[in-house]
mmCIF file of C-alpha atoms in Angstrom:
data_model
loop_
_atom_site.group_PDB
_atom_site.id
_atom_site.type_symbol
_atom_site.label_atom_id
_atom_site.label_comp_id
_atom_site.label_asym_id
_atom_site.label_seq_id
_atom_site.Cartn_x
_atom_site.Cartn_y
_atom_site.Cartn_z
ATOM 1 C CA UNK A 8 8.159 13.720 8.785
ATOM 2 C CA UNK A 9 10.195 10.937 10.678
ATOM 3 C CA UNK A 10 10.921 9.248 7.186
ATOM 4 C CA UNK A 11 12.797 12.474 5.745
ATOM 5 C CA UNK A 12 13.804 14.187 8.981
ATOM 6 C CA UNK A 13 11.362 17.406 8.312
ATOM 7 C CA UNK A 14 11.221 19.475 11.538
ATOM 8 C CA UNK A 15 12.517 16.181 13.548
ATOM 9 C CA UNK A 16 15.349 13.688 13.463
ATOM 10 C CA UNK A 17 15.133 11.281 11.196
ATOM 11 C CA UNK A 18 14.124 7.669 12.369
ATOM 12 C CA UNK A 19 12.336 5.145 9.650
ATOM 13 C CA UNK A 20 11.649 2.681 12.119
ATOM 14 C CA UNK A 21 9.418 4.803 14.873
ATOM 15 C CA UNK A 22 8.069 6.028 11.325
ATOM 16 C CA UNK A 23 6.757 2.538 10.612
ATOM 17 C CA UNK A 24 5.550 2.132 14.143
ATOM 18 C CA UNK A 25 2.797 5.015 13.278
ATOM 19 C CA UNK A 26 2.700 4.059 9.743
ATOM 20 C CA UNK A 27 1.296 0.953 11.897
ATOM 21 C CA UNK A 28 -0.812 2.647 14.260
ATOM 22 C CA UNK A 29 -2.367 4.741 11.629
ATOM 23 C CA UNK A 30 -3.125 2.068 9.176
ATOM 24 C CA UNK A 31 -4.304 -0.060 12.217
ATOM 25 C CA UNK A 32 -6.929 2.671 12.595
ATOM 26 C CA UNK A 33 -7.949 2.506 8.701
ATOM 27 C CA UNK A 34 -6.029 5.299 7.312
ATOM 28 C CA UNK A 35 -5.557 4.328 3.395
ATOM 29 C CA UNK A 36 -2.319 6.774 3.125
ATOM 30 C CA UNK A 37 -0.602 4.879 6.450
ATOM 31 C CA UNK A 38 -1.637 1.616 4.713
ATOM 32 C CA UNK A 39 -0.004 2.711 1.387
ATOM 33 C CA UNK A 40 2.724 4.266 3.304
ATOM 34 C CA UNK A 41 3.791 1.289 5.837
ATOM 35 C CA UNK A 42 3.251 -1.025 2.155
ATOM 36 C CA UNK A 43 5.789 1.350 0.922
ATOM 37 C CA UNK A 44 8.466 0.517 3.616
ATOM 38 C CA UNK A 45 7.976 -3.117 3.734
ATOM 39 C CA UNK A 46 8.254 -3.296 -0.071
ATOM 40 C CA UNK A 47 11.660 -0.916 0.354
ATOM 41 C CA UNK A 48 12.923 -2.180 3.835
ATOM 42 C CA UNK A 49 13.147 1.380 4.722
ATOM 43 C CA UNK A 50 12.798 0.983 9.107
ATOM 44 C CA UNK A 51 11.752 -2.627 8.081
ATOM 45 C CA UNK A 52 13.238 -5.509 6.519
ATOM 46 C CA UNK A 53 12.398 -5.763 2.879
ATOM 47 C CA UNK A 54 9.295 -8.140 2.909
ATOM 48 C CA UNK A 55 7.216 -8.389 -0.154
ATOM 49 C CA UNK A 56 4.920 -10.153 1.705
ATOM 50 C CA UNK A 57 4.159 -8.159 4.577
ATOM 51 C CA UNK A 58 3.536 -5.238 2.163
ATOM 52 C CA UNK A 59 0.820 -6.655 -0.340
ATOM 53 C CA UNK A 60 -1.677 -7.109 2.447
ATOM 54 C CA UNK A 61 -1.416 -3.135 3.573
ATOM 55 C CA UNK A 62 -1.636 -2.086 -0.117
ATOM 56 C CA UNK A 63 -4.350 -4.873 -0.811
ATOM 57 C CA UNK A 64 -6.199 -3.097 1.746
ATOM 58 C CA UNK A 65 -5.928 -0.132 0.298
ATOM 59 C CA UNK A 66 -6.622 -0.517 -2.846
ATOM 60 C CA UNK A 67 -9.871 -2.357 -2.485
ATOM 61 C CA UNK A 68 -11.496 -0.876 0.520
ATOM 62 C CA UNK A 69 -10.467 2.625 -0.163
ATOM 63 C CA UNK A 70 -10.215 3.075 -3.581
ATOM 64 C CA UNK A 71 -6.896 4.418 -3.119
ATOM 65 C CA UNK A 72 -5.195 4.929 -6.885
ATOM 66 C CA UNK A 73 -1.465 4.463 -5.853
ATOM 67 C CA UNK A 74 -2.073 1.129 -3.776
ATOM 68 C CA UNK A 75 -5.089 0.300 -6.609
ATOM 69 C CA UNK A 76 -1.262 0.159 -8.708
ATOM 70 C CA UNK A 77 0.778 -1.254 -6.673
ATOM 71 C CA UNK A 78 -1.552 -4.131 -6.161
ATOM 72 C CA UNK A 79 -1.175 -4.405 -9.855
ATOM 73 C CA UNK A 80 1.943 -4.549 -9.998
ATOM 74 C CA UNK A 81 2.077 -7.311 -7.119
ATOM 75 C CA UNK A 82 -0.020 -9.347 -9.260
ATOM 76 C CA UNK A 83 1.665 -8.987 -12.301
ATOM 77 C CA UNK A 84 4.627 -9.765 -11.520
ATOM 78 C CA UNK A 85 3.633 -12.485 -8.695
ATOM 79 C CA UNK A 86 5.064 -10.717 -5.555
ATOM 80 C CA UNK A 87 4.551 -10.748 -1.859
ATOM 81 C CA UNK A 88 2.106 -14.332 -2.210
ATOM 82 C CA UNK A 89 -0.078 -12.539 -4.658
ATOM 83 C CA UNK A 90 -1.685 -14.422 -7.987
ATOM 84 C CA UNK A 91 0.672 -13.897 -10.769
ATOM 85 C CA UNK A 92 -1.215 -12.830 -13.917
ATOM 86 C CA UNK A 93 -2.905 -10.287 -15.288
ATOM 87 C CA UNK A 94 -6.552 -11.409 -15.241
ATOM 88 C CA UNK A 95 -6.956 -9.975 -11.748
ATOM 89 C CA UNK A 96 -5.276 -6.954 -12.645
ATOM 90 C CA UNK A 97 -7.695 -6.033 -15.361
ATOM 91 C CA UNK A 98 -10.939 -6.685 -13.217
ATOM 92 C CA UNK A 99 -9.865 -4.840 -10.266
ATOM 93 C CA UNK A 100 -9.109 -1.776 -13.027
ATOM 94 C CA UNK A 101 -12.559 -2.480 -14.622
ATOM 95 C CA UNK A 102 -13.826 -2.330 -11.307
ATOM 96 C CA UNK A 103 -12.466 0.734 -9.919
ATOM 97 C CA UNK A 104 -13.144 2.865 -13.189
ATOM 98 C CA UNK A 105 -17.171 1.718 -12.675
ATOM 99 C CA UNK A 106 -17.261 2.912 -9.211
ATOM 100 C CA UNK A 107 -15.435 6.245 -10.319
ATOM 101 C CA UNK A 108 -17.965 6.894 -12.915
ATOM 102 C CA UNK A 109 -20.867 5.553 -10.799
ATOM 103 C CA UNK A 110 -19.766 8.412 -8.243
ATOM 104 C CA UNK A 111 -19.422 11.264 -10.972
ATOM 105 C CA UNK A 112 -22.932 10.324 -11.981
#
């Protein structure tokens, strides 16, 4: 709500401040979320690094598909101190797609 201004005024940085809290706390979304405003400097400034660790998190103790990407996309490309290549992209995909059809079964 802070980050749009919906039903309050809009403030980015007291938005990252319970982005923070909340991802302190082990909420995947606020990790994904406060990820998201590092890697935009929205309330922040833009730090790469500072932004792979939240989605990192994420993405492999949560399972959670957008930061599962965007840790992907880290890696590819080399951002925020993460191993460029695609060899760790791949095995964190092959890994995730196991677990989801280990938890259909």
């Amino acid at each position: 709500m802070l980050v749009y201004g919906t039903g309050v005024e809009k403030n980015e940085t007291e938005a990252v401040l319970w982005y923070q809290k909340a991802a302190e706390q082990d909420t995947p979304d606020a990790m994904m979320n406060l990820g998201n405003m590092y890697n935009t400097g929205r309330g922040v400034p833009r730090d790469e690094s500072k932004a792979f660790p939240w989605y990192l998190k994420a993405a492999v103790e949560h399972g959670h598909s957008k930061a599962l990407f965007m840790t992907g996309v880290y890696h590819l490309y080399g951002m925020g101190g993460a191993v460029k290549g695609t060899s760790f992209v791949h095995k964190q995909t092959n890994v995730h797609a196991y677990a989801q059809t280990s938890m259909a079964s």
